[in-house]
Every structure is written in C-alpha cells, then in structure tokens.
C-alpha cells in the first residue's frame, strides 16, 4: 500500500537488522517502496533498490571475502587512499573497519534531512591504526529521498592532530544490463590518468566513453554531473558530486575478472564503476578543518537526452 509522503514517518523508515555475516545493517525505505541497505562493515552501501524492487547496484554473487573485508559491489568507501601501495591496503582501511551509528551528528543542512530516510555513521581512529596515526573523525550520512535518489555525504575532520592528507573515492558499482550497451557522457575532452599505463596522462578523444576492453582510469577535474546510459534497459544513472573533482572509471573485463576470487568470470558484463573521487590532488586538513564530499545517484528514463540533466543542481 502506498503511503503519502505527508504521513510517512521517516524515523520509522530506518530499520536495523543483521547482515549475512551477523554485522548490523541499516535498511532505509521511502514511501514509494524504494530502499537502501548500509552495513556497519565498512559503512558500505550494499543495496539500492527502486520502487519496483529492482537492484540498482552491482554486487558479486561470488562472495569470497570474510568481514570486515569489503564485499565486491555496492559502494565501498576508499579512504585515506585510493589505489596506492604502501603500509595501507590498496583503497585504505575505512571499508574494512566496523563503523558505529552516530547518535548525535553535527547538523547538516535541512534539505539533507527533510523528506529523507537516513542513517549517520561514524569512524574514529582505533588502536590498530598505528599505520595512519592521525586524529580524524569520519562521519557518513547515507540517505534515501522520497524520489528514490541515494545520497552519501562524507565529512572528514582533523580533530586536533597534526595536518594530514588523504585521497578519497565512493567506489560505486552500478548494475548494468551489458557493459557493451553502456556509455558515459560528461567526461569527454577531459584528461585522465590511465592505471593500465602506469598512470600516464592522456586526453579523452571520444564523444562518449564506451567499453570494449578493460578500463581503469581517473578522469581529472570532471563536471559535477556525469550520466551513465544503459541502452538496453533504457535507464540512465545520473551521478552528481560535490567536493569530488575526479571520476574513476573501472571495468575489469574478461581477463582480469578471471583472476579475481570474488567476481564470477562473466560478471564484468553486469557492472561498471563510476566513482566520485578526490585522487589527483589529495585533500589536506589542518587541525579543526573539515572536508565534505557529496555524492547523489539517481535513475531517469534514458529517453531523456543528456542535456536534460540539470548540470547545476547539487
Ligand atoms: O577502481 C579502480 C581500481 O583501483 C581497480 O584497479 C581495481 O583494483 C578496483 O579498484 C577494485 O579494487 P579492490 O581493492 O576493491 O579489488
């Protein structure tokens, strides 16, 4: 039965259950039947469904990781680094930590709460983080709006320690019908670092990005709206971002997929990562400073041309 938004109790629309691995998971629902699921393991969004119950994020069926290692799919949080080597795991520790529910977050702007079902999560330094000895607080709000849009807001603060720098990405696994039927609009003419060529810098020549082989790139100083058009499903994902200058694009294609223990050989066809990120220029925070990175993902019918997307709204 549908609920009118006027009587929808957004607080009640947030339910805490257990994940398959016994870790708390928060379920967000909206009046029209859309939902999102967030695990305290990594603060990872593991599911985002539209009002028809269709899953909009890709999650591998080949679960080989044990918590707190990130499940392949959903939206893992890459912090404090992206793709670097060194003492930390490749995409940093945040996605492999157990987060807590933040009962008393500093306020956000009213439109980040009104008419939304949301949860606030918190990650603080723990004893085992000697490899990254910084005084940080990481607050993450995940919200589901009445129109089904999914928003993630990260606020990272240097509490009172020495300055620190970090890179960041929302590693967003979009579910697509067939990677060969997908194109990205909004990244044309940009420079990108190609992770398949030792991060060498190139300039995108195409008038849209399509996929015929493995792609692993970081597009630099990208517009705050990028569209991912799934021709077969007549569906377009609109990725809006703020505070995230770059967009990392990844599809492992066939050969790399076969080498991955947590991805079935042909699952690369059903996924595409389009990650709002801050990679080229790491963020540096002095004591007391805070950084905010926002990501909103929505789905519209692909019959709309990309000009339709409001490039300014964010
Ligand atoms: O998205 C870019 C990337 O760095 C790829 O090179 C690939 O490693 C992917 O992230 C997944 O990383 P993960 O550590 O989750 O296997």
CSV table of N, CA and C in Angstrom, one decimal, residues 190-191 201 219-223 241 244-247 280-281:
chain,number,residue,atom,x,y,z
A,190,UNK,N,38.2,15.4,-21.4
A,190,UNK,CA,39.0,15.6,-20.1
A,190,UNK,C,40.3,14.8,-20.2
A,191,UNK,N,41.3,15.2,-19.4
A,191,UNK,CA,42.5,14.4,-19.2
A,191,UNK,C,42.2,13.3,-18.2
A,201,UNK,N,49.3,10.2,-18.4
A,201,UNK,CA,48.2,11.1,-18.6
A,201,UNK,C,47.8,11.1,-20.1
A,219,UNK,N,39.5,10.2,-14.4
A,219,UNK,CA,39.3,11.4,-15.1
A,219,UNK,C,39.4,12.6,-14.2
A,220,UNK,N,40.1,13.6,-14.7
A,220,UNK,CA,40.5,14.7,-13.8
A,220,UNK,C,39.7,16.0,-13.9
A,221,UNK,N,39.4,16.6,-12.8
A,221,UNK,CA,38.6,17.9,-12.8
A,221,UNK,C,37.4,17.7,-13.7
A,222,UNK,N,36.6,16.7,-13.3
A,222,UNK,CA,35.4,16.3,-14.1
A,222,UNK,C,34.2,17.2,-13.7
A,223,UNK,N,33.2,17.4,-14.6
A,223,UNK,CA,32.0,18.1,-14.2
A,223,UNK,C,31.3,17.4,-13.0
A,241,UNK,N,28.0,15.1,-8.0
A,241,UNK,CA,29.0,15.1,-6.9
A,241,UNK,C,29.4,16.5,-6.5
A,244,UNK,N,34.3,16.5,-5.0
A,244,UNK,CA,34.9,15.3,-5.5
A,244,UNK,C,35.3,15.7,-7.0
A,245,UNK,N,36.5,16.2,-7.2
A,245,UNK,CA,36.9,16.7,-8.5
A,245,UNK,C,37.0,15.7,-9.6
A,246,UNK,N,37.4,14.4,-9.2
A,246,UNK,CA,37.7,13.4,-10.2
A,246,UNK,C,36.6,12.3,-10.3
A,247,UNK,N,36.7,11.6,-11.4
A,247,UNK,CA,35.8,10.4,-11.6
A,247,UNK,C,36.7,9.2,-12.0
A,280,UNK,N,43.6,13.0,-7.7
A,280,UNK,CA,44.8,13.7,-8.3
A,280,UNK,C,45.4,14.6,-7.2
A,281,UNK,N,44.6,15.4,-6.6
A,281,UNK,CA,45.1,16.4,-5.6
A,281,UNK,C,44.5,16.0,-4.2
